[in-house]
mmCIF file of C-alpha atoms in Angstrom:
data_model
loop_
_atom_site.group_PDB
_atom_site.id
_atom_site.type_symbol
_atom_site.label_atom_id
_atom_site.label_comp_id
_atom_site.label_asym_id
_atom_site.label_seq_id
_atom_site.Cartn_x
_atom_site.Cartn_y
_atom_site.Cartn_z
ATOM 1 C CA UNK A 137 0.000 0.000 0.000
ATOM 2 C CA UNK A 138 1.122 3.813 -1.039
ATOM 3 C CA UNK A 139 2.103 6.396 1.708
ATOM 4 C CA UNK A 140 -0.128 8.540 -0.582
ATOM 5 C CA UNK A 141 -3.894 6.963 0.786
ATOM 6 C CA UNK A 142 -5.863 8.468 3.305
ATOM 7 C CA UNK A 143 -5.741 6.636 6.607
ATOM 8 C CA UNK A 144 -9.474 7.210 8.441
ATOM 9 C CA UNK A 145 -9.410 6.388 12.277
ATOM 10 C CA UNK A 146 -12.044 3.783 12.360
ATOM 11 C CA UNK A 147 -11.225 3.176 16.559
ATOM 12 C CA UNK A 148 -8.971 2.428 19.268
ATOM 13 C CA UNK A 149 -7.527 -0.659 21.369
ATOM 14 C CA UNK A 150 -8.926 0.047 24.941
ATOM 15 C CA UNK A 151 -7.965 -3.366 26.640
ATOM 16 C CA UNK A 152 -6.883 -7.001 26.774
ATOM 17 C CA UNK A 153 -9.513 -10.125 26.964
ATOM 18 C CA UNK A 154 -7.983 -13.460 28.232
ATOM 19 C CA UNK A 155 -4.340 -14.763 28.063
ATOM 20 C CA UNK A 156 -4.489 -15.589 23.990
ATOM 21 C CA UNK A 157 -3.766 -12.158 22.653
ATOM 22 C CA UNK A 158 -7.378 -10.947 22.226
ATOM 23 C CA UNK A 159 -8.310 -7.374 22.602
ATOM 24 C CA UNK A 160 -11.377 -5.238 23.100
ATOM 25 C CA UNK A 161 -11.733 -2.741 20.312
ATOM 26 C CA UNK A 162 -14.191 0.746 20.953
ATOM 27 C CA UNK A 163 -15.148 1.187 17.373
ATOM 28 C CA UNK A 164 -16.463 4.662 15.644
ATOM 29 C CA UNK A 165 -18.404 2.821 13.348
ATOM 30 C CA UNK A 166 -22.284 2.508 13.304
ATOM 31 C CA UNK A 167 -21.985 -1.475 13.650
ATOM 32 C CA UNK A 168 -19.584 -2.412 15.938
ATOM 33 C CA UNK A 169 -18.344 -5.238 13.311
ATOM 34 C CA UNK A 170 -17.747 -3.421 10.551
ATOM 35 C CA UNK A 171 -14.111 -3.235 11.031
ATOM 36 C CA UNK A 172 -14.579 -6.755 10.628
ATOM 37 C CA UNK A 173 -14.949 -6.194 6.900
ATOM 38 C CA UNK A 174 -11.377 -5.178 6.731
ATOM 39 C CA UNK A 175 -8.411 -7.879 6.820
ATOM 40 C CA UNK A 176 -5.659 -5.308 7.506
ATOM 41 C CA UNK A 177 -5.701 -2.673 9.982
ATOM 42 C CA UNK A 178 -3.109 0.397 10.810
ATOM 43 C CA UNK A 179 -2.316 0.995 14.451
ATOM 44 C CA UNK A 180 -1.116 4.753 15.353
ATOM 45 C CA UNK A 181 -0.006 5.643 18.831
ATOM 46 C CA UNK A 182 2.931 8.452 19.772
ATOM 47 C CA UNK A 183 3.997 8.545 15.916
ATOM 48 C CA UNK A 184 4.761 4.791 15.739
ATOM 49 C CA UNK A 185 2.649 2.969 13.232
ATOM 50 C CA UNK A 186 2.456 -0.899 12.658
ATOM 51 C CA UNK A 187 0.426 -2.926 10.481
ATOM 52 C CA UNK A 188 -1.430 -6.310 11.800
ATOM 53 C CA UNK A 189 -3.916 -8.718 9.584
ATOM 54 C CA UNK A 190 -7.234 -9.656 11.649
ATOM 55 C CA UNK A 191 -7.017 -13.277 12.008
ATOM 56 C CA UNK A 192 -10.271 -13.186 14.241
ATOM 57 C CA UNK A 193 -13.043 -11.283 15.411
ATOM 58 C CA UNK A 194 -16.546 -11.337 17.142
ATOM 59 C CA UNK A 195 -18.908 -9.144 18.836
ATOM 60 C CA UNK A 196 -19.980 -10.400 22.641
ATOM 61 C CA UNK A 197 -23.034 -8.009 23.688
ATOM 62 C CA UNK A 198 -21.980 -4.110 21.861
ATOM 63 C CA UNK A 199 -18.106 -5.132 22.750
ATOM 64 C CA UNK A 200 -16.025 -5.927 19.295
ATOM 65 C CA UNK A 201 -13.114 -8.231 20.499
ATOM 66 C CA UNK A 202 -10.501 -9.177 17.699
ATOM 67 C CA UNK A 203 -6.884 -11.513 17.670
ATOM 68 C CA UNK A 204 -4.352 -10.090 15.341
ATOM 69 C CA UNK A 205 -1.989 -12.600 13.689
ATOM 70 C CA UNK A 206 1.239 -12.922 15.709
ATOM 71 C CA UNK A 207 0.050 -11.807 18.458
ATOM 72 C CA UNK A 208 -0.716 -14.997 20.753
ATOM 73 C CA UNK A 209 -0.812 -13.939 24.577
ATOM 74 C CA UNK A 210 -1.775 -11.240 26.772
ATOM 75 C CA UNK A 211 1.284 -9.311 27.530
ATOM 76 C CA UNK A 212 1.877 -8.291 23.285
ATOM 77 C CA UNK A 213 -2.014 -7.383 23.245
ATOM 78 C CA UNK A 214 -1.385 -5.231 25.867
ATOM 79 C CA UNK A 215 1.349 -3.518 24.762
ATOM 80 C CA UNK A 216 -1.155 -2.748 21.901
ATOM 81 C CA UNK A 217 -3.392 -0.675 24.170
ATOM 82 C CA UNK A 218 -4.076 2.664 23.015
ATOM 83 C CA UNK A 219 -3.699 2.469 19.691
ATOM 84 C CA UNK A 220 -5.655 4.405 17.047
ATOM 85 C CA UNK A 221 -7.618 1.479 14.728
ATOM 86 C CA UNK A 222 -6.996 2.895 10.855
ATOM 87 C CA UNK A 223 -8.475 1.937 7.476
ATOM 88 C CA UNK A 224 -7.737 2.866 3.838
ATOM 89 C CA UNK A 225 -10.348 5.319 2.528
ATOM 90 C CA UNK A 226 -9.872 3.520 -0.978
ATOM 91 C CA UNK A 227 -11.054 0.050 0.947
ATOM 92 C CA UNK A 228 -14.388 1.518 2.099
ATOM 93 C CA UNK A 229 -17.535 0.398 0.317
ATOM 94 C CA UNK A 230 -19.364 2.525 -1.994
ATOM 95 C CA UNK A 231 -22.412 4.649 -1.099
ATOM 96 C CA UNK A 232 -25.331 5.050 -2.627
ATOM 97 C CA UNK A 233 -26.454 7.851 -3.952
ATOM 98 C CA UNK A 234 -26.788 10.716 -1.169
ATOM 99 C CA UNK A 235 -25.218 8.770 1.091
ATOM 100 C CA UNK A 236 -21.722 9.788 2.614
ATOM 101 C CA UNK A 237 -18.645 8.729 4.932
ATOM 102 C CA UNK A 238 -18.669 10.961 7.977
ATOM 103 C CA UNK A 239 -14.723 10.711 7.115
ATOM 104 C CA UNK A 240 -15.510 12.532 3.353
ATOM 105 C CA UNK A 241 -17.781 15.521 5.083
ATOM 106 C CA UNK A 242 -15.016 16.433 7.889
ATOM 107 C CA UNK A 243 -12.954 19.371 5.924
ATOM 108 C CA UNK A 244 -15.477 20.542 3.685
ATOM 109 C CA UNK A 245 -16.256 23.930 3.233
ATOM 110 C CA UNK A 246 -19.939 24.766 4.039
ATOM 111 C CA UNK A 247 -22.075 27.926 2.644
ATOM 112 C CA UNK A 248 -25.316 29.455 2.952
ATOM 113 C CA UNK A 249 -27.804 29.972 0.189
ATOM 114 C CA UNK A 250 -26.564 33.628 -0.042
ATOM 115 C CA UNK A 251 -22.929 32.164 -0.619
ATOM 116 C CA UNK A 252 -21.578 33.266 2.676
ATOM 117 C CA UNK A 253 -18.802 30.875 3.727
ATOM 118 C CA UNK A 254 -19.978 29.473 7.894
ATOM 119 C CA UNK A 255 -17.443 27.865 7.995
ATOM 120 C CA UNK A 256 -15.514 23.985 7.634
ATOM 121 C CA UNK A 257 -17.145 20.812 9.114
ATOM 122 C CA UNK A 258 -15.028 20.078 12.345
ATOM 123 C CA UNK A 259 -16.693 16.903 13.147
ATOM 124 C CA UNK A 260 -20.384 15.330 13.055
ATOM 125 C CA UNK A 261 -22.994 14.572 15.878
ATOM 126 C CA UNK A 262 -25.094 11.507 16.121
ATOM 127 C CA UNK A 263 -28.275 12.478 17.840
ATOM 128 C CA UNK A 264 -30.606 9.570 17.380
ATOM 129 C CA UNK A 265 -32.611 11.414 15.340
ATOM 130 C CA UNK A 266 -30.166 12.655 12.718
ATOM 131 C CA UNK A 267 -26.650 13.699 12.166
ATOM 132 C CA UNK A 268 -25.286 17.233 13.074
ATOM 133 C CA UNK A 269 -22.457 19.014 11.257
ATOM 134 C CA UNK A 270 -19.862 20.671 13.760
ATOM 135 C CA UNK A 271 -19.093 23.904 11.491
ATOM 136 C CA UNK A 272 -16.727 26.048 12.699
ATOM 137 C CA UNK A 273 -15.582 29.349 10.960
ATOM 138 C CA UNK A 274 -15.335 32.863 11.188
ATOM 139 C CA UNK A 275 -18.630 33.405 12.561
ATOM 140 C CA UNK A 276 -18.662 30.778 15.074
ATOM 141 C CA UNK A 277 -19.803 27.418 15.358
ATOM 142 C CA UNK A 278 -22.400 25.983 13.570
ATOM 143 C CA UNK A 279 -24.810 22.797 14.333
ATOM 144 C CA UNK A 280 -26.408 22.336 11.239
ATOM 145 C CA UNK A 281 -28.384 18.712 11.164
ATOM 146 C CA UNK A 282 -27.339 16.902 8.205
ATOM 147 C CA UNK A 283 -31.099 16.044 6.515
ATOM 148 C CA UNK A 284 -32.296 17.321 3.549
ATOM 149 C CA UNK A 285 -34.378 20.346 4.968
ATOM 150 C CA UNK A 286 -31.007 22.268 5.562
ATOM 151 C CA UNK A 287 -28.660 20.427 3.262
ATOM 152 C CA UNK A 288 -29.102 21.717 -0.143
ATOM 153 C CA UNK A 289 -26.066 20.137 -1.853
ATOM 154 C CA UNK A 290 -22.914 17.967 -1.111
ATOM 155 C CA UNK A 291 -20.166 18.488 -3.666
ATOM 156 C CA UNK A 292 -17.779 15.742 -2.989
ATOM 157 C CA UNK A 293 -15.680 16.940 -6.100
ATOM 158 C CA UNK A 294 -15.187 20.228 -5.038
ATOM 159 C CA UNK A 295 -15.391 19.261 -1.484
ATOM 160 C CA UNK A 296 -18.538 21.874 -0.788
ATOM 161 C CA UNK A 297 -21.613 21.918 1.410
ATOM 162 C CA UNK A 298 -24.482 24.213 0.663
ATOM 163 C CA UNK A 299 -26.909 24.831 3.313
ATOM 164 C CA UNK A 300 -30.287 26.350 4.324
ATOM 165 C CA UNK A 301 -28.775 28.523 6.925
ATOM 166 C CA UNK A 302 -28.812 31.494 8.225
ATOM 167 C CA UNK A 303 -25.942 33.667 10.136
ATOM 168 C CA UNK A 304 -28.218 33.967 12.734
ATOM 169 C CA UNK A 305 -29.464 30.083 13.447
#
């Protein structure tokens, strides 16, 4: 694989589980086993990176727990605690149409209507009932909910959000 891809953090290592080299994964993903779905994995931590190939994996109640090959007891997995869980963009699935990536909205520049720039999406809220857009920019921050009311148009090519939305919202 290229150093040119785009690494999305998909997770972290937050423990061991048992003496075999198992580990409890928190995932960011809205299925737990969806990292699952991908047989190599980048781990980040303090600038070091390492690559490991899932050679196991299984959900017990919302917990994903996962066995990397090589390592085979508890004191490696633990040394792997901490670690930031990355994927390939390029491996992700496609979306349908007027779907996105939360990873493909974070960075793009959002407008009003008018064409007043509010600002770049920060980061994106799950609310139960919909997603929120974290805008920040010159004239604050922004929670915009991502649903089509508000959104007018997502411009993954030129990496642009229009919205219904005022300055003063």
């Amino acid at each position: 694989m290229t150093d040119t891809q785009q690494w999305v953090a998909m997770g972290y290592i937050k423990g061991v589980f048992g003496i075999k080299g198992w580990l409890k994964i928190a995932a960011n993903t809205e299925y737990s086993d969806s990292l699952l779905d991908y047989p190599e994995w980048q781990l980040r931590k303090d600038g070091k990176t390492l690559t490991v190939v899932l050679e196991a994996g299984k959900v017990m109640g919302d917990e994903l727990q996962v066995k990397f090959e090589g390592i085979d007891d508890r004191d490696q997995a633990f040394s792997l605690r901490g670690y930031t869980i990355e994927i390939p963009r390029e491996s992700f699935a496609p979306t349908e149409e007027d779907e996105y990536y939360w990873a493909d909205l974070v960075g793009m520049t959002v407008s009003n209507k008018s064409g007043i720039v509010l600002g770049t999406v920060k980061n994106l809220m799950e609310t139960g009932a919909n997603d929120v857009l974290v805008v920040e920019g010159e004239y604050g921050q922004k929670l915009i909910p991502f649903v089509s009311q508000y959104i007018e148009n997502v411009d993954t090519g030129n990496h642009t959000i229009t919205a219904d939305w005022d300055l003063d919202y």
